[in-house]
CSV table of C-alpha atoms and ligand atoms in Angstrom, one decimal:
chain,number,residue,atom,x,y,z
A,1,MET,CA,9.9,44.9,21.8
A,2,PRO,CA,11.3,42.2,24.1
A,3,ALA,CA,13.5,39.5,22.5
A,4,LYS,CA,11.8,37.0,20.2
A,5,GLU,CA,12.8,34.1,22.5
A,6,LYS,CA,10.5,35.5,25.1
A,7,ARG,CA,7.5,35.2,22.7
A,8,MET,CA,4.9,32.6,23.5
A,9,ILE,CA,1.3,31.7,22.8
A,10,VAL,CA,-1.1,31.6,25.8
A,11,MET,CA,-4.1,29.4,25.2
A,12,ARG,CA,-7.3,29.5,27.3
A,13,PHE,CA,-10.0,26.8,27.4
A,14,GLY,CA,-13.6,27.2,26.4
A,15,GLU,CA,-16.2,25.6,28.5
A,16,LEU,CA,-13.8,23.3,30.3
A,17,TRP,CA,-14.2,25.2,33.5
A,18,LEU,CA,-17.7,23.8,33.7
A,19,ARG,CA,-16.4,20.3,33.9
A,20,GLY,CA,-15.5,20.0,37.5
A,21,LYS,CA,-13.7,16.8,38.3
A,22,ASN,CA,-13.4,15.7,34.7
A,23,ARG,CA,-11.5,18.9,33.8
A,24,SER,CA,-8.1,17.3,33.6
A,25,ASP,CA,-9.3,14.5,31.3
A,26,TYR,CA,-10.6,17.2,28.9
A,27,ILE,CA,-7.4,19.1,29.1
A,28,ASN,CA,-5.4,16.0,28.3
A,29,ILE,CA,-7.6,15.3,25.2
A,30,LEU,CA,-7.1,18.9,24.1
A,31,LEU,CA,-3.3,18.5,24.6
A,32,GLY,CA,-3.3,15.3,22.6
A,33,ASN,CA,-5.3,17.0,19.7
A,34,MET,CA,-2.9,19.9,19.9
A,35,ASP,CA,0.1,17.6,19.6
A,36,VAL,CA,-1.4,16.0,16.4
A,37,LYS,CA,-2.2,19.4,15.0
A,38,LEU,CA,1.2,20.8,15.6
A,39,SER,CA,3.1,17.8,14.4
A,40,GLY,CA,6.3,18.7,12.4
A,41,LEU,CA,6.6,22.0,14.3
A,42,LYS,CA,9.0,22.8,17.1
A,43,TYR,CA,7.5,24.0,20.4
A,44,ARG,CA,7.5,23.4,24.2
A,45,VAL,CA,4.3,23.3,26.3
A,46,ASP,CA,3.7,24.2,29.9
A,47,LYS,CA,0.4,23.3,31.4
A,48,HIS,CA,-1.1,25.6,34.0
A,49,TYR,CA,-4.4,25.4,35.9
A,50,ASP,CA,-6.3,27.9,33.7
A,51,LYS,CA,-4.1,28.1,30.6
A,52,ILE,CA,-1.6,26.3,28.4
A,53,ILE,CA,1.6,28.1,27.4
A,54,ILE,CA,3.2,27.2,24.1
A,55,ARG,CA,6.6,28.3,23.3
A,56,PRO,CA,7.3,27.7,19.6
A,57,SER,CA,10.7,28.1,18.0
A,58,ASN,CA,11.1,31.3,16.0
A,59,SER,CA,10.8,29.4,12.7
A,60,SER,CA,7.6,27.6,13.8
A,61,PHE,CA,5.9,30.5,15.5
A,62,LYS,CA,3.7,31.8,12.7
A,63,GLU,CA,2.5,28.3,11.7
A,64,VAL,CA,1.8,27.3,15.3
A,65,LEU,CA,-0.3,30.4,15.7
A,66,ARG,CA,-2.2,29.7,12.5
A,67,ARG,CA,-3.0,26.1,13.4
A,68,MET,CA,-4.3,27.2,16.9
A,69,GLY,CA,-7.2,28.8,15.0
A,70,PHE,CA,-8.4,25.3,14.0
A,71,LEU,CA,-8.4,23.7,17.5
A,72,PHE,CA,-11.7,23.1,19.1
A,73,GLY,CA,-11.9,23.7,22.9
A,74,VAL,CA,-9.8,26.9,22.8
A,75,SER,CA,-11.6,30.1,23.8
A,76,THR,CA,-8.8,32.6,23.2
A,77,TYR,CA,-5.1,32.4,22.3
A,78,GLU,CA,-2.8,35.3,22.4
A,79,VAL,CA,0.7,36.2,21.4
A,80,ALA,CA,2.4,37.2,24.6
A,81,TYR,CA,5.9,38.3,25.7
A,82,GLU,CA,7.4,37.0,28.9
A,83,THR,CA,9.0,39.3,31.4
A,84,GLU,CA,10.1,39.2,35.1
A,85,PRO,CA,7.3,39.4,37.7
A,86,LYS,CA,8.5,42.8,38.8
A,87,LEU,CA,6.5,46.0,38.5
A,88,SER,CA,9.4,48.0,36.8
A,89,SER,CA,10.0,45.3,34.2
A,90,ILE,CA,6.3,44.9,33.5
A,91,VAL,CA,5.8,48.6,33.0
A,92,LYS,CA,8.9,49.0,30.8
A,93,ASP,CA,8.2,46.1,28.6
A,94,ALA,CA,4.4,46.9,28.3
A,95,CYS,CA,5.2,50.4,27.1
A,96,ARG,CA,7.6,49.0,24.4
A,97,ILE,CA,5.1,46.5,23.3
A,98,MET,CA,2.2,49.0,23.1
A,99,GLU,CA,4.4,51.4,21.2
A,100,SER,CA,5.1,48.8,18.5
A,101,ALA,CA,1.6,47.3,18.4
A,102,ASP,CA,-0.4,47.2,15.2
A,103,GLY,CA,-3.4,49.6,14.7
A,104,ASN,CA,-4.3,53.0,16.1
A,105,GLY,CA,-6.3,54.4,18.9
A,106,ALA,CA,-6.4,54.2,22.6
A,107,PHE,CA,-5.5,51.2,24.7
A,108,ARG,CA,-7.4,49.8,27.7
A,109,ILE,CA,-5.2,48.2,30.3
A,110,ASN,CA,-6.2,44.8,31.7
A,111,ALA,CA,-4.1,43.4,34.6
A,112,HIS,CA,-4.5,40.1,36.4
A,113,ARG,CA,-2.5,38.3,39.0
A,114,SER,CA,-2.8,34.5,39.4
A,115,TYR,CA,-0.2,34.6,42.2
A,116,LYS,CA,-1.3,37.0,44.9
A,117,GLN,CA,1.9,37.1,47.1
A,118,HIS,CA,3.8,39.6,45.0
A,119,LYS,CA,4.3,43.0,46.7
A,120,PHE,CA,2.2,44.8,44.0
A,121,ASN,CA,-1.4,44.2,42.9
A,122,SER,CA,-3.3,44.7,39.7
A,123,GLU,CA,-4.2,48.3,40.6
A,124,ASP,CA,-0.5,49.1,41.0
A,125,ILE,CA,0.2,47.8,37.6
A,126,VAL,CA,-2.6,49.8,36.0
A,127,ARG,CA,-1.6,53.0,37.8
A,128,LYS,CA,2.1,52.7,37.1
A,129,LEU,CA,1.6,51.7,33.5
A,130,ALA,CA,-0.9,54.5,32.9
A,131,ALA,CA,1.6,57.1,34.2
A,132,ALA,CA,4.4,55.6,32.0
A,133,ALA,CA,2.1,55.5,28.9
A,134,GLU,CA,1.2,59.1,29.4
A,135,LYS,CA,4.8,60.1,29.6
A,136,ASN,CA,5.6,58.2,26.4
A,137,GLY,CA,2.6,59.6,24.5
A,138,ILE,CA,0.7,56.2,24.3
A,139,PRO,CA,-3.1,57.0,24.2
A,140,LEU,CA,-5.2,55.3,26.9
A,141,SER,CA,-8.9,55.2,27.5
A,142,PRO,CA,-10.8,52.8,29.8
A,143,ARG,CA,-14.0,53.2,27.7
A,144,GLU,CA,-13.3,54.5,24.3
A,145,TYR,CA,-10.5,52.2,23.3
A,146,SER,CA,-9.8,50.3,20.1
A,147,ARG,CA,-6.9,48.2,21.4
A,148,GLU,CA,-6.2,46.4,24.7
A,149,VAL,CA,-3.1,45.4,26.6
A,150,TYR,CA,-3.3,42.3,28.8
A,151,ILE,CA,-0.9,41.8,31.7
A,152,SER,CA,-0.9,38.5,33.6
A,153,VAL,CA,1.4,37.9,36.6
A,154,ALA,CA,2.2,34.4,37.8
A,155,LYS,CA,4.6,33.4,40.5
A,156,ASP,CA,7.8,33.1,38.5
A,157,PHE,CA,7.0,35.2,35.4
A,158,ALA,CA,4.7,37.7,33.9
A,159,TYR,CA,3.5,38.2,30.4
A,160,ILE,CA,2.2,41.0,28.3
A,161,SER,CA,0.0,40.7,25.2
A,162,VAL,CA,-1.6,43.1,22.7
A,163,GLN,CA,-2.9,40.4,20.4
A,164,ARG,CA,-5.7,38.3,21.8
A,165,LEU,CA,-7.4,36.1,19.3
A,166,LYS,CA,-10.8,34.4,19.5
A,167,GLY,CA,-10.5,30.6,19.4
A,168,LEU,CA,-13.1,28.2,17.9
A,169,GLY,CA,-14.6,27.5,21.3
A,170,GLY,CA,-16.5,24.3,21.9
A,171,LEU,CA,-15.0,21.2,23.4
A,172,PRO,CA,-11.9,19.1,22.4
A,173,VAL,CA,-12.8,16.6,19.7
A,174,GLY,CA,-13.1,13.2,21.2
A,175,SER,CA,-14.2,14.4,24.6
A,176,SER,CA,-17.9,13.6,23.7
A,177,GLY,CA,-17.1,10.3,22.0
A,178,ARG,CA,-17.6,9.4,18.4
A,179,CYS,CA,-20.5,10.0,16.0
A,180,ILE,CA,-21.5,8.5,12.7
A,181,VAL,CA,-22.0,11.4,10.2
A,182,LEU,CA,-24.2,10.8,7.2
A,183,PHE,CA,-22.1,12.8,4.7
A,184,SER,CA,-23.5,13.8,1.3
A,185,GLY,CA,-21.0,16.3,0.1
A,186,GLY,CA,-23.6,19.0,-0.2
A,187,ILE,CA,-23.5,22.3,1.7
A,188,ASP,CA,-25.2,21.0,4.8
A,189,SER,CA,-23.6,17.8,6.0
A,190,PRO,CA,-20.0,19.2,6.2
A,191,VAL,CA,-21.4,22.0,8.4
A,192,ALA,CA,-23.3,19.5,10.5
A,193,ALA,CA,-20.0,17.4,10.9
A,194,TRP,CA,-18.1,20.6,11.9
A,195,LEU,CA,-20.8,21.5,14.5
A,196,ALA,CA,-20.7,17.9,15.9
A,197,MET,CA,-16.9,18.2,16.2
A,198,LYS,CA,-17.3,21.5,17.9
A,199,ARG,CA,-19.3,19.7,20.6
A,200,GLY,CA,-16.4,17.3,21.1
A,201,MET,CA,-17.6,14.4,18.9
A,202,GLU,CA,-15.1,12.7,16.6
A,203,PRO,CA,-16.8,12.0,13.3
A,204,VAL,CA,-16.8,8.7,11.4
A,205,TYR,CA,-18.0,9.7,7.9
A,206,VAL,CA,-20.5,7.6,6.0
A,207,HIS,CA,-21.0,8.4,2.4
A,208,MET,CA,-23.7,6.5,0.4
A,209,HIS,CA,-22.6,6.5,-3.3
A,210,ALA,CA,-24.5,5.7,-6.5
A,211,PHE,CA,-21.5,4.3,-8.4
A,212,PRO,CA,-20.8,0.8,-9.5
A,213,LYS,CA,-17.3,1.1,-7.9
A,214,ALA,CA,-16.4,3.0,-4.7
A,215,SER,CA,-13.2,4.3,-6.4
A,216,GLU,CA,-15.3,7.0,-8.1
A,217,ALA,CA,-16.6,8.3,-4.8
A,218,LEU,CA,-13.1,7.9,-3.3
A,219,GLY,CA,-11.6,10.2,-5.9
A,220,SER,CA,-14.5,12.7,-5.7
A,221,LYS,CA,-15.2,15.9,-3.8
A,222,ILE,CA,-16.3,13.8,-0.8
A,223,ALA,CA,-12.6,13.0,-0.1
A,224,ASN,CA,-11.7,16.7,-0.7
A,225,LEU,CA,-14.3,17.9,1.8
A,226,ILE,CA,-13.1,15.4,4.4
A,227,GLU,CA,-9.6,16.7,3.9
A,228,ILE,CA,-10.8,20.3,4.4
A,229,LEU,CA,-12.5,19.2,7.6
A,230,ALA,CA,-9.3,17.4,8.6
A,231,GLU,CA,-7.7,20.8,9.1
A,232,TYR,CA,-9.9,21.0,12.2
A,233,HIS,CA,-9.6,17.3,13.2
A,234,GLU,CA,-7.9,14.5,11.3
A,235,ALA,CA,-10.6,12.1,10.0
A,236,TYR,CA,-10.7,8.9,11.8
A,237,ARG,CA,-12.5,6.7,9.3
A,238,THR,CA,-14.8,7.0,6.2
A,239,TYR,CA,-17.2,4.4,4.9
A,240,TYR,CA,-18.2,4.5,1.2
A,241,ILE,CA,-21.3,2.4,1.0
A,242,PRO,CA,-22.9,1.4,-2.3
A,243,THR,CA,-26.6,2.0,-2.9
A,244,HIS,CA,-27.1,0.1,-6.2
A,245,ARG,CA,-29.0,-2.9,-4.7
A,246,PHE,CA,-31.2,-0.5,-2.8
A,247,GLN,CA,-31.9,1.5,-6.0
A,248,VAL,CA,-33.1,-1.6,-7.8
A,249,ALA,CA,-35.4,-2.5,-4.9
A,250,ALA,CA,-36.6,1.1,-4.6
A,251,LEU,CA,-38.1,1.1,-8.1
A,252,LYS,CA,-41.2,-0.4,-6.4
A,253,THR,CA,-41.6,2.3,-3.8
A,254,GLY,CA,-43.0,5.2,-5.8
A,255,ARG,CA,-43.3,8.5,-4.0
A,256,TYR,CA,-41.8,6.8,-0.9
A,257,GLU,CA,-38.4,6.3,-2.6
A,258,LEU,CA,-36.6,9.3,-1.0
A,259,VAL,CA,-38.0,8.5,2.5
A,260,MET,CA,-37.0,4.9,2.1
A,261,LEU,CA,-33.5,6.0,0.9
A,262,LYS,CA,-33.1,8.1,4.0
A,263,ARG,CA,-34.2,5.2,6.2
A,264,PHE,CA,-31.8,3.0,4.3
A,265,MET,CA,-29.0,5.4,5.1
A,266,LEU,CA,-30.0,5.5,8.8
A,267,LYS,CA,-30.1,1.7,8.9
A,268,CYS,CA,-26.6,1.5,7.4
A,269,ALA,CA,-25.3,4.0,9.9
A,270,GLU,CA,-27.1,2.2,12.7
A,271,GLN,CA,-25.2,-1.0,11.8
A,272,LEU,CA,-21.9,0.8,12.4
A,273,LEU,CA,-22.7,2.1,15.8
A,274,ASP,CA,-21.3,-0.8,17.9
A,275,ARG,CA,-18.3,-1.3,15.7
A,276,GLU,CA,-17.4,2.4,16.0
A,277,LYS,CA,-18.4,2.6,19.7
A,278,SER,CA,-21.0,5.3,19.1
A,279,MET,CA,-24.6,6.0,19.9
A,280,VAL,CA,-25.1,9.0,17.8
A,281,ILE,CA,-26.0,9.5,14.1
A,282,VAL,CA,-25.6,13.1,12.7
A,283,THR,CA,-27.3,14.3,9.6
A,284,GLY,CA,-27.4,17.7,7.9
A,285,GLU,CA,-31.2,17.9,7.7
A,286,SER,CA,-33.0,21.1,8.5
A,287,ILE,CA,-36.7,21.2,9.2
A,288,GLY,CA,-38.7,22.4,6.1
A,289,GLN,CA,-35.6,23.2,4.1
A,290,VAL,CA,-36.8,21.0,1.2
A,291,ALA,CA,-40.1,19.4,0.7
A,292,SER,CA,-38.8,16.0,1.9
A,293,GLN,CA,-37.6,17.3,5.3
A,294,THR,CA,-41.0,17.5,7.0
A,295,GLN,CA,-41.8,16.5,10.5
A,296,ASN,CA,-43.6,13.5,9.2
A,297,ASN,CA,-40.7,12.3,7.0
A,298,LEU,CA,-38.1,12.8,9.7
A,299,PHE,CA,-40.2,10.8,12.1
A,300,SER,CA,-41.0,8.0,9.6
A,301,GLU,CA,-37.4,7.7,8.7
A,302,GLU,CA,-35.9,7.4,12.1
A,303,GLN,CA,-38.7,5.4,13.9
A,304,GLY,CA,-37.1,2.5,15.8
A,305,ILE,CA,-33.5,3.4,14.9
A,306,SER,CA,-31.6,2.6,18.1
A,307,ALA,CA,-29.4,5.7,18.2
A,308,SER,CA,-29.7,9.4,19.0
A,309,VAL,CA,-30.3,11.0,15.6
A,310,ILE,CA,-28.8,14.5,16.0
A,311,ARG,CA,-29.5,17.2,13.4
A,312,PRO,CA,-27.3,20.1,14.3
A,313,LEU,CA,-28.9,22.2,11.5
A,314,ALA,CA,-32.5,21.3,12.3
A,315,CYS,CA,-33.4,24.9,13.2
A,316,PHE,CA,-30.9,26.8,11.0
A,317,ASP,CA,-31.8,28.9,7.9
A,318,LYS,CA,-30.0,28.0,4.7
A,319,THR,CA,-28.4,31.4,4.6
A,320,ASP,CA,-26.9,30.9,8.1
A,321,ILE,CA,-25.7,27.4,7.0
A,322,ILE,CA,-24.0,28.9,3.9
A,323,GLU,CA,-22.4,31.6,6.1
A,324,ILE,CA,-20.8,28.9,8.3
A,325,ALA,CA,-19.8,26.8,5.2
A,326,LYS,CA,-17.9,29.8,3.8
A,327,ARG,CA,-16.3,30.6,7.1
A,328,ILE,CA,-15.0,27.0,7.7
A,329,GLY,CA,-13.9,26.6,4.1
A,330,THR,CA,-16.2,23.9,2.8
A,331,PHE,CA,-18.6,26.0,0.7
A,332,ASP,CA,-16.6,26.2,-2.6
A,333,GLU,CA,-16.1,22.4,-2.7
A,334,SER,CA,-19.7,21.7,-1.6
A,335,VAL,CA,-21.2,23.5,-4.6
A,336,LYS,CA,-19.1,21.6,-7.2
A,337,PRO,CA,-21.2,19.2,-9.3
A,338,TYR,CA,-21.6,15.7,-8.0
A,339,ARG,CA,-23.9,12.8,-8.8
A,340,ASP,CA,-25.3,12.3,-5.3
A,341,VAL,CA,-27.7,9.4,-4.7
A,342,CYS,CA,-30.5,11.8,-3.5
A,343,SER,CA,-30.4,13.8,-6.7
A,344,ILE,CA,-31.1,10.7,-8.8
A,345,SER,CA,-34.1,9.4,-6.8
A,346,ALA,CA,-37.7,10.0,-7.6
A,347,LYS,CA,-38.9,13.6,-8.0
A,348,HIS,CA,-41.9,14.9,-6.0
A,349,PRO,CA,-41.3,12.8,-2.9
A,350,VAL,CA,-44.1,12.2,-0.4
A,351,ILE,CA,-44.4,15.0,2.1
A,352,ASN,CA,-46.7,13.5,4.7
A,353,SER,CA,-45.4,10.0,4.8
A,354,ASP,CA,-47.3,7.5,6.9
A,355,PRO,CA,-45.0,5.9,9.4
A,356,LYS,CA,-46.9,2.6,9.2
A,357,ALA,CA,-46.6,2.6,5.4
A,358,VAL,CA,-42.8,3.0,5.8
A,359,LEU,CA,-42.6,0.0,8.0
A,360,ARG,CA,-44.7,-2.0,5.5
A,361,ILE,CA,-42.6,-1.1,2.5
A,362,GLU,CA,-39.4,-1.8,4.4
A,363,LYS,CA,-40.6,-5.4,5.0
A,364,GLU,CA,-41.6,-5.7,1.3
A,365,ILE,CA,-38.2,-4.6,0.0
A,366,LYS,CA,-36.2,-6.3,2.8
A,367,LEU,CA,-34.6,-3.1,3.8
A,368,ASP,CA,-32.7,-4.6,6.7
A,369,SER,CA,-30.9,-7.2,4.6
A,370,LEU,CA,-30.2,-4.6,1.9
A,371,ALA,CA,-28.6,-2.4,4.6
A,372,ALA,CA,-26.6,-5.4,6.0
A,373,ALA,CA,-25.3,-6.3,2.5
A,374,ALA,CA,-24.5,-2.7,1.6
A,375,VAL,CA,-22.5,-2.2,4.8
A,376,LYS,CA,-20.7,-5.5,4.2
A,377,SER,CA,-19.5,-4.3,0.8
A,378,ALA,CA,-18.4,-0.9,2.1
A,379,GLU,CA,-15.0,0.5,1.1
A,380,ILE,CA,-13.3,1.8,4.2
A,381,ALA,CA,-10.7,4.6,4.2
A,382,ASP,CA,-8.8,5.3,7.4
A,383,GLY,CA,-7.5,8.8,8.1
A,384,SER,CA,-8.1,11.8,5.9
A,385,VAL,CA,-6.2,11.0,2.8
A,386,SER,CA,-7.9,8.2,0.9
B,401,ATP,P1,-26.6,18.4,2.0
B,401,ATP,O1,-26.4,19.8,1.5
B,401,ATP,O2,-25.8,18.0,3.1
B,401,ATP,O3,-26.5,17.5,0.8
B,401,ATP,P2,-29.4,18.6,1.5
B,401,ATP,O4,-30.1,19.8,2.0
B,401,ATP,O5,-29.1,18.5,0.1
B,401,ATP,O6,-28.1,18.3,2.4
B,401,ATP,P3,-30.6,16.0,1.4
B,401,ATP,O7,-29.9,15.7,0.1
B,401,ATP,O8,-32.0,15.7,1.6
B,401,ATP,O9,-30.4,17.5,1.9
B,401,ATP,O10,-29.8,15.3,2.5
B,401,ATP,C1,-30.1,15.5,3.9
B,401,ATP,C2,-29.1,14.8,4.7
B,401,ATP,O11,-29.1,13.4,4.4
B,401,ATP,C3,-27.7,15.2,4.4
B,401,ATP,O12,-27.3,16.4,5.1
B,401,ATP,C4,-26.9,14.0,4.9
B,401,ATP,O13,-26.8,14.0,6.3
B,401,ATP,C5,-27.8,12.9,4.5
B,401,ATP,N1,-27.4,12.4,3.1
B,401,ATP,C6,-27.9,12.8,1.9
B,401,ATP,N2,-27.3,12.2,0.9
B,401,ATP,C7,-26.3,11.4,1.5
B,401,ATP,C8,-25.3,10.5,1.0
B,401,ATP,N3,-25.2,10.3,-0.3
B,401,ATP,N4,-24.6,9.9,1.9
B,401,ATP,C9,-24.7,10.0,3.2
B,401,ATP,N5,-25.6,10.9,3.7
B,401,ATP,C10,-26.4,11.5,2.9
B,402,MG,MG1,-27.7,16.4,-0.4
């Protein structure tokens, strides 16, 4: 195995190649996010056209590699060893790396030159390496392989990798602006927030709480969930908005209570759009998941709201949402008990709400001024740790 100092991480971008002229802006956002994510660790970075090479210190290597798995905008990242851009060095080092690689079974060889002026080409690498591997008893198969070796040759250096990992994909957080996430602390809204981040939106969390004081919500699983999501991207800001005034007014709304509550939440989020320079509200709703999430209700709730209301989970089955929640690490916290405002509102909500009735009730209970007053008395927490 080549010396540890020659070890590096090669990171490739997700969809950024689609971005044409804006590409470098996206890469700079990705690099900025990476800097924040790797803070406290020692590493150097070289930016190339189609990849970023990170050279962590030996003591930071493992942790840098771990954190790369939480960075949106990365399609793959691999542990690679640097060698000279000479055929003999590449073949010698590749054989040693393949011999000490984890796992069993045959290798497939992948060779690529980004610099075409060397005296050898990719086919020469494959041919020479195949001959050397055979001599050293390293199994190879172009079709029935369980391991792969990747060789890339640039102008001044080459590198070899037998460990290519899949990144999160998506776009760097911030590259698609900000969004206001209605965040309940159930299973769905943390997954919706994660998917919004994956498409490059930086979340501003809004939690509507049912407590007399925000401190109870601040010290609850809501803050814990935001901290779990901060492993992917440090939270920018969270609003804890009280609902007690609404709850009093809503006593008159009968089976429309839940629909009015959702509309109240959207109205509160709408009021934050300008302040947070956003045009998007994200919710964790899924069509038909519960009786209240019908086409009628979703329409009645969002009519006239001046934002794009995006529901990343609209067409997901609950089992698929749970699978993502488990994978991203929010599930266990999401299922802990919590006195959410939805759970204390009227049972048997209206299913086919009449949009006109919603507008009439909202006037009667002065929903706009209730929302303005609620937002005014919000508790604001900046960053992830509240
Ligand atoms: P979740 O698992 O996210 O709680 P759910 O299936 O329980 O979702 P609802 O309780 O009807 O569904 O909530 C639907 C969506 O409304 C949530 O995903 C969230 O976006 C928003 N929401 C619900 N309660 C709150 C709250 N207390 N604060 C902010 N947003 C909320
Ligand atoms: Mg809920």
